[in-house]
Coordinates of C-alpha atoms in Angstrom, one line a residue:
M1 CA 57.3 -217.5 33.9
R2 CA 60.8 -216.3 34.7
F3 CA 62.9 -218.5 37.0
R4 CA 63.8 -216.7 40.3
P5 CA 66.4 -218.3 42.5
T6 CA 65.0 -216.5 45.6
S7 CA 61.6 -218.1 45.0
L8 CA 63.3 -221.6 44.8
L9 CA 65.2 -220.8 48.0
V10 CA 61.9 -219.8 49.8
H11 CA 60.2 -222.9 48.6
L12 CA 63.1 -225.1 49.8
V13 CA 63.1 -223.4 53.2
L14 CA 59.3 -223.8 53.5
L15 CA 59.6 -227.5 52.5
G16 CA 62.3 -228.1 55.0
G17 CA 60.2 -226.4 57.7
G18 CA 57.3 -228.5 56.8
L19 CA 59.3 -231.7 57.1
I20 CA 60.7 -230.6 60.5
M21 CA 57.2 -229.9 61.7
A22 CA 55.9 -233.3 60.4
F23 CA 58.8 -235.3 61.9
P24 CA 57.2 -235.8 65.4
F25 CA 54.1 -237.1 63.8
Y26 CA 56.1 -239.5 61.6
W27 CA 58.0 -240.7 64.7
M28 CA 54.7 -241.3 66.5
L29 CA 53.4 -243.4 63.6
A30 CA 56.8 -245.3 63.3
T31 CA 56.8 -246.1 67.0
S32 CA 53.2 -247.3 66.9
L33 CA 54.4 -250.0 64.4
K34 CA 57.6 -251.0 66.2
S35 CA 58.0 -254.2 68.1
P36 CA 58.6 -253.9 71.9
Q37 CA 62.4 -254.3 71.5
E38 CA 62.6 -251.8 68.7
A39 CA 60.5 -249.2 70.7
L40 CA 63.0 -249.5 73.6
Q41 CA 66.3 -249.3 71.7
A42 CA 68.4 -246.3 72.2
K43 CA 69.6 -246.3 68.6
P44 CA 66.9 -244.7 66.4
I45 CA 65.1 -247.0 64.1
W46 CA 63.6 -245.0 61.2
V47 CA 61.9 -247.9 59.4
P48 CA 60.5 -250.6 61.7
E49 CA 60.4 -254.2 60.5
R50 CA 56.6 -254.1 60.5
M51 CA 56.7 -251.3 57.9
K52 CA 58.5 -253.4 55.3
P53 CA 56.2 -255.0 52.7
G54 CA 58.4 -258.1 52.4
N55 CA 57.5 -259.0 56.0
W56 CA 53.8 -258.5 55.3
L57 CA 54.0 -261.3 52.7
K58 CA 55.7 -263.6 55.2
A59 CA 53.2 -262.7 57.9
A60 CA 50.3 -263.4 55.5
R61 CA 51.4 -267.1 55.4
L62 CA 51.1 -267.4 59.2
G63 CA 47.6 -268.0 60.3
D64 CA 44.2 -269.1 58.8
S65 CA 43.4 -265.7 57.3
P66 CA 46.1 -263.9 55.1
L67 CA 44.9 -260.6 56.6
G68 CA 43.6 -261.3 60.1
G69 CA 45.6 -264.4 60.9
G70 CA 44.4 -266.5 63.9
L71 CA 44.0 -270.3 64.2
A72 CA 40.8 -272.2 64.1
P73 CA 40.1 -275.4 66.1
G74 CA 42.1 -278.3 64.6
R75 CA 44.2 -276.1 62.3
S76 CA 48.0 -275.9 62.2
V77 CA 50.6 -273.4 61.1
E78 CA 54.2 -274.2 60.4
L79 CA 57.2 -271.9 60.8
V80 CA 60.1 -272.9 58.6
F81 CA 63.8 -272.3 59.6
P82 CA 66.1 -273.3 56.8
G83 CA 69.4 -274.8 58.0
E84 CA 71.4 -277.9 58.5
K85 CA 70.4 -280.6 60.9
G86 CA 72.4 -280.3 64.2
R87 CA 71.4 -279.5 67.7
P88 CA 67.7 -279.1 67.6
P89 CA 66.0 -275.8 68.5
K90 CA 63.5 -275.5 71.3
A91 CA 60.1 -273.9 70.9
F92 CA 57.5 -273.1 73.5
I93 CA 54.7 -270.7 74.3
P94 CA 55.6 -268.2 77.1
R95 CA 53.4 -267.8 80.1
T96 CA 55.0 -264.7 81.6
P97 CA 52.7 -262.5 83.5
G98 CA 51.7 -259.4 81.6
A99 CA 52.5 -260.9 78.2
F100 CA 50.1 -260.2 75.5
F101 CA 48.4 -263.5 75.3
D102 CA 45.0 -265.0 74.5
P103 CA 44.0 -267.6 77.2
R104 CA 42.2 -269.7 74.5
A105 CA 45.6 -270.4 72.9
D106 CA 46.7 -272.4 76.1
G107 CA 45.9 -275.7 74.4
T108 CA 48.3 -275.2 71.5
R109 CA 50.5 -278.2 70.7
V110 CA 54.1 -277.3 69.7
E111 CA 56.2 -279.7 67.6
V112 CA 59.7 -279.3 66.3
V113 CA 60.8 -281.6 63.4
Y114 CA 63.6 -281.6 60.8
R115 CA 62.4 -282.2 57.2
E116 CA 63.5 -281.3 53.7
G117 CA 66.5 -279.2 54.8
A118 CA 64.8 -277.1 57.4
W119 CA 63.6 -277.1 61.0
R120 CA 59.9 -276.8 61.2
V121 CA 58.0 -275.5 64.2
R122 CA 54.4 -276.7 63.9
L123 CA 51.7 -275.1 66.1
T124 CA 48.3 -276.9 66.3
N125 CA 45.2 -275.6 67.9
T126 CA 43.9 -278.6 69.9
T127 CA 41.2 -276.6 71.7
G128 CA 37.6 -276.2 70.6
E129 CA 37.9 -272.4 70.1
A130 CA 39.6 -270.2 67.6
F131 CA 42.1 -267.5 68.8
R132 CA 44.0 -264.7 67.2
F133 CA 47.0 -264.1 69.4
L134 CA 49.7 -266.8 70.0
P135 CA 53.1 -265.7 71.4
L136 CA 56.0 -268.0 70.7
V137 CA 59.6 -268.4 71.9
V138 CA 62.3 -270.3 69.9
L139 CA 65.7 -271.1 71.4
W140 CA 68.0 -271.3 68.4
P141 CA 71.6 -272.7 68.6
K142 CA 74.2 -270.0 68.2
E143 CA 76.4 -272.2 66.1
A144 CA 73.7 -272.6 63.4
P145 CA 73.0 -269.9 60.8
L146 CA 69.9 -268.0 61.8
N147 CA 67.2 -267.4 59.1
P148 CA 63.8 -267.0 60.8
P149 CA 60.7 -267.2 58.7
L150 CA 59.6 -263.7 60.1
P151 CA 61.8 -261.1 61.9
P152 CA 61.4 -261.7 65.6
D153 CA 59.9 -259.0 67.8
A154 CA 62.8 -259.6 70.2
L155 CA 66.2 -261.2 69.8
R156 CA 68.2 -261.9 73.0
S157 CA 71.2 -264.1 74.0
Q158 CA 70.4 -267.0 76.4
G159 CA 73.4 -269.1 77.2
E160 CA 74.4 -271.2 74.1
D161 CA 71.2 -270.1 72.2
W162 CA 69.5 -267.1 70.6
R163 CA 66.2 -266.4 72.1
L164 CA 63.7 -265.4 69.5
E165 CA 60.4 -264.0 70.6
W166 CA 57.2 -263.2 68.7
V167 CA 54.3 -261.5 70.3
N168 CA 52.0 -263.3 67.8
A169 CA 53.1 -266.3 65.7
V170 CA 49.8 -266.3 63.7
P171 CA 49.4 -262.6 62.8
G172 CA 48.3 -262.4 59.2
A173 CA 49.4 -259.3 57.2
L174 CA 47.2 -256.7 58.9
G175 CA 47.6 -258.4 62.4
Y176 CA 51.4 -258.1 61.9
L177 CA 51.3 -254.5 60.8
F178 CA 48.8 -253.2 63.3
H179 CA 49.6 -255.5 66.3
N180 CA 50.1 -252.5 68.6
Y181 CA 46.8 -250.9 67.5
L182 CA 44.9 -254.2 68.3
E183 CA 46.7 -254.4 71.6
A184 CA 45.9 -250.8 72.4
W185 CA 42.2 -251.2 71.5
Y186 CA 41.7 -254.2 73.7
A187 CA 43.6 -252.8 76.6
A188 CA 41.0 -250.2 77.5
P189 CA 37.2 -249.4 76.9
W190 CA 38.1 -246.9 74.1
G191 CA 34.5 -246.9 72.8
R192 CA 33.4 -245.4 76.1
Y193 CA 36.3 -243.0 76.2
F194 CA 35.7 -241.7 72.7
F195 CA 32.0 -241.2 73.5
N196 CA 32.7 -239.2 76.6
S197 CA 35.3 -237.0 74.9
F198 CA 33.1 -236.3 71.8
F199 CA 29.9 -235.8 73.9
T200 CA 31.7 -233.4 76.2
A201 CA 33.5 -231.5 73.4
L202 CA 30.6 -231.2 71.1
T203 CA 28.2 -230.0 73.9
Q204 CA 30.7 -227.3 74.9
V205 CA 31.0 -226.2 71.3
A206 CA 27.2 -226.1 70.7
V207 CA 26.2 -224.4 74.0
G208 CA 29.4 -222.2 74.1
L209 CA 28.7 -220.9 70.6
F210 CA 25.2 -220.0 71.5
L211 CA 26.2 -218.1 74.6
A212 CA 29.2 -216.4 73.0
A213 CA 27.1 -215.3 70.0
L214 CA 24.5 -213.7 72.3
A215 CA 27.0 -211.9 74.4
A216 CA 29.1 -210.8 71.5
F217 CA 26.2 -209.4 69.6
A218 CA 25.1 -207.4 72.6
L219 CA 28.5 -205.9 73.0
A220 CA 28.9 -205.2 69.3
R221 CA 25.5 -204.1 68.1
I222 CA 23.2 -203.1 71.0
P223 CA 23.8 -199.7 72.5
F224 CA 23.5 -199.6 76.4
P225 CA 25.2 -197.5 79.1
G226 CA 28.5 -198.8 80.2
K227 CA 29.0 -201.2 77.2
D228 CA 32.7 -200.5 76.9
A229 CA 33.2 -200.9 80.6
V230 CA 31.5 -204.2 80.6
F231 CA 33.6 -205.4 77.7
V232 CA 36.8 -204.3 79.4
L233 CA 35.7 -206.1 82.6
I234 CA 35.0 -209.3 80.5
L235 CA 38.4 -209.1 78.8
A236 CA 40.1 -208.6 82.2
T237 CA 38.9 -212.0 83.3
M238 CA 41.3 -213.4 80.7
M239 CA 44.2 -212.3 83.0
V240 CA 43.1 -214.8 85.6
P241 CA 45.1 -218.1 85.2
G242 CA 42.8 -221.1 84.8
E243 CA 44.7 -223.0 87.5
V244 CA 43.5 -220.4 90.1
L245 CA 39.9 -221.5 89.4
L246 CA 40.5 -225.2 89.8
I247 CA 39.8 -225.5 93.6
P248 CA 36.9 -223.0 93.7
N249 CA 35.2 -224.8 90.8
Y250 CA 35.9 -228.2 92.4
V251 CA 34.4 -227.2 95.7
L252 CA 31.3 -225.7 94.0
L253 CA 30.8 -228.9 92.0
A254 CA 31.2 -231.1 95.1
R255 CA 28.5 -229.1 97.0
L256 CA 26.2 -229.4 94.0
G257 CA 26.9 -233.2 93.9
W258 CA 28.1 -233.0 90.3
L259 CA 31.4 -234.8 90.7
D260 CA 32.0 -237.7 88.3
T261 CA 29.2 -236.6 86.1
Y262 CA 28.9 -234.9 82.6
Y263 CA 27.8 -231.7 84.4
A264 CA 31.3 -231.5 86.0
L265 CA 33.0 -232.0 82.6
I266 CA 30.9 -229.5 80.6
V267 CA 29.2 -226.8 82.7
P268 CA 32.4 -224.9 84.0
W269 CA 33.6 -224.4 80.5
L270 CA 30.5 -223.2 78.7
A271 CA 31.1 -219.5 78.9
S272 CA 34.2 -218.4 77.0
V273 CA 35.7 -214.9 77.0
F274 CA 37.8 -215.7 74.0
G275 CA 34.7 -216.7 72.1
I276 CA 32.9 -213.5 73.0
F277 CA 35.9 -211.4 71.9
L278 CA 36.3 -213.3 68.6
L279 CA 32.7 -213.1 67.6
R280 CA 32.4 -209.5 68.7
Q281 CA 35.3 -208.6 66.3
F282 CA 33.4 -210.3 63.5
Y283 CA 30.1 -208.5 64.2
L284 CA 32.0 -205.2 64.3
S285 CA 33.4 -205.9 60.8
L286 CA 29.9 -206.2 59.3
P287 CA 28.4 -203.1 57.6
Q288 CA 26.0 -201.2 59.9
D289 CA 23.7 -200.6 56.9
L290 CA 22.6 -204.2 57.0
F291 CA 21.3 -203.9 60.6
D292 CA 19.8 -200.5 59.9
A293 CA 17.9 -202.0 56.9
A294 CA 16.7 -204.9 59.1
R295 CA 15.4 -202.5 61.8
I296 CA 13.5 -200.5 59.2
D297 CA 11.9 -203.8 58.1
G298 CA 10.9 -204.4 61.8
A299 CA 13.5 -207.0 62.7
G300 CA 14.3 -207.2 66.4
Y301 CA 17.8 -207.9 67.9
L302 CA 17.4 -211.7 67.9
T303 CA 16.2 -211.6 64.3
Q304 CA 19.2 -209.6 63.3
L305 CA 21.5 -212.0 65.1
F306 CA 20.2 -215.2 63.7
R307 CA 19.2 -214.0 60.2
I308 CA 22.1 -211.6 59.5
A309 CA 25.1 -211.8 61.9
L310 CA 25.4 -215.5 62.4
P311 CA 25.3 -216.5 58.6
L312 CA 27.9 -213.8 57.8
S313 CA 30.2 -214.7 60.6
L314 CA 30.5 -218.4 59.7
P315 CA 34.4 -218.4 59.6
G316 CA 34.4 -216.9 63.1
L317 CA 32.0 -219.6 64.4
V318 CA 34.1 -222.4 62.8
S319 CA 37.3 -220.9 64.3
Y320 CA 35.8 -220.7 67.7
G321 CA 34.3 -224.1 67.4
I322 CA 37.7 -225.7 66.5
F323 CA 39.4 -223.9 69.4
T324 CA 36.7 -225.0 71.8
F325 CA 36.6 -228.6 70.6
L326 CA 40.4 -228.9 70.8
G327 CA 40.5 -227.5 74.3
A328 CA 37.8 -229.9 75.5
Y329 CA 39.0 -232.9 73.6
N330 CA 42.6 -232.6 74.8
A331 CA 41.8 -231.6 78.4
L332 CA 43.6 -233.8 80.9
L333 CA 43.9 -232.0 84.2
W334 CA 40.2 -231.2 84.7
P335 CA 38.8 -234.6 83.8
L336 CA 41.5 -236.2 86.1
I337 CA 40.3 -234.1 89.0
V338 CA 36.5 -234.4 88.7
T339 CA 36.1 -238.0 87.5
Q340 CA 36.8 -241.2 89.3
S341 CA 34.9 -244.0 87.6
P342 CA 36.3 -245.5 84.4
E343 CA 32.8 -244.9 82.8
M344 CA 33.4 -241.1 83.0
R345 CA 37.0 -241.1 81.8
T346 CA 38.1 -239.4 78.5
V347 CA 40.5 -240.5 75.8
Q348 CA 43.3 -238.4 77.3
L349 CA 43.0 -240.3 80.6
G350 CA 42.8 -243.6 78.7
L351 CA 46.4 -243.1 77.5
Q352 CA 47.5 -243.8 81.1
A353 CA 46.6 -247.5 80.7
F354 CA 49.9 -247.9 79.0
V355 CA 52.0 -246.3 81.7
S356 CA 52.7 -248.2 84.8
E357 CA 55.4 -248.5 87.6
A358 CA 57.0 -251.4 85.6
G359 CA 57.5 -249.1 82.6
S360 CA 55.7 -247.9 79.5
D361 CA 54.4 -249.9 76.5
Y362 CA 55.6 -247.3 74.0
G363 CA 54.4 -249.2 70.9
A364 CA 50.8 -249.5 72.3
L365 CA 51.0 -246.0 73.8
M366 CA 51.9 -244.4 70.4
A367 CA 49.2 -246.5 68.7
A368 CA 46.6 -245.3 71.1
S369 CA 47.9 -241.7 70.7
T370 CA 47.5 -242.0 66.9
L371 CA 43.9 -243.2 67.3
V372 CA 43.2 -240.3 69.7
I373 CA 44.7 -237.6 67.5
L374 CA 43.2 -239.0 64.2
P375 CA 39.7 -237.4 64.6
V376 CA 41.3 -234.0 65.4
I377 CA 43.4 -234.1 62.2
L378 CA 40.5 -235.2 60.0
G379 CA 38.3 -232.5 61.5
Y380 CA 40.9 -229.8 60.9
F381 CA 41.3 -230.8 57.2
F382 CA 37.5 -230.7 56.7
A383 CA 37.2 -227.2 58.3
Q384 CA 40.6 -225.8 57.2
R385 CA 39.3 -223.2 54.8
Q386 CA 36.8 -221.7 57.2
F387 CA 39.4 -221.8 60.0
I388 CA 42.0 -219.8 58.0
Q389 CA 39.3 -217.3 56.9
G390 CA 38.3 -216.9 60.6
I391 CA 41.8 -216.2 61.8
A392 CA 42.5 -213.8 58.9
R393 CA 39.3 -211.8 59.4
S394 CA 39.6 -211.6 63.2
G395 CA 43.1 -210.3 63.1
L396 CA 44.3 -213.0 65.5
K397 CA 47.9 -214.3 65.4

């Protein structure tokens, strides 16, 4: 193959564009692994401390389990600070409101001793229960060299000391790396949120596909008076902004007594003009000879639809299914309006648990966002081939 500089330039431009498009996703992942202080810093931090493998090995030594960490009853863990003997450091477990803290860790005994050329902070579980999260604060004299056993999650100045803070002093390797993910998972009932989102989205996909397939087949393959006018009228409804329908739909659902139910989340979005248009284009692209032959064999319209049209329009069905699923899964405004109880909330509303008047927990928020977007990315990769075929055959841009 002959080398062409223009081809190399095109590939470099495409590679650069791909990296630019992937950057927001990398930033979300990196922020989900940052400590609270790193997430709030104005200076960009491209590689958080929790992403460095050397720190994973250090964290694996802290806690009973090398991976999950934690401290069982009667067990101890020791944090070693190499340095000369001088003014002793102070160590204590913070009790600040809102701190990420396991109440079972209240009975932890903290001891600070100097031995074998290092200050050692020993944490002993004196309770009868095991725990996995133990925050720790160490006040280290500024005149002494600072060499902590694990990079602190926050480092501040406090008088004559450095204030070193760890959100968990017994993390283990995975507990250290995925601390924000654990915090995000325990902060809200994500199992219920995911069920609501998937149930709502999949129901809209299944019923919406069925309704759109029937309407599109009638408009594409069944002759009846005024068919073109009906199609134009259906298309015209796409010109009505969705926000205009919010109040009428809400009033109707309130009179039906459907607020804060699955009916409110699903029923108003079952009929899709876009789906009808997309599938109609597919049906029109199929050879008429197929349907003529089916009619000669005695097939009715429903048989033609389910035995011929639907199997041959699989890319269109997948494309419409992906669009519908994404729209339902990412919906925020409509679930916010028609649901009040936490049991009916969806994953998009669950992200609000990390935003409050006191500020946002960006690390946990990005971790929760990663969990929410992960099923969508996996689903797209599984259906990528059909999705691209569907877009290409329908002529959509």
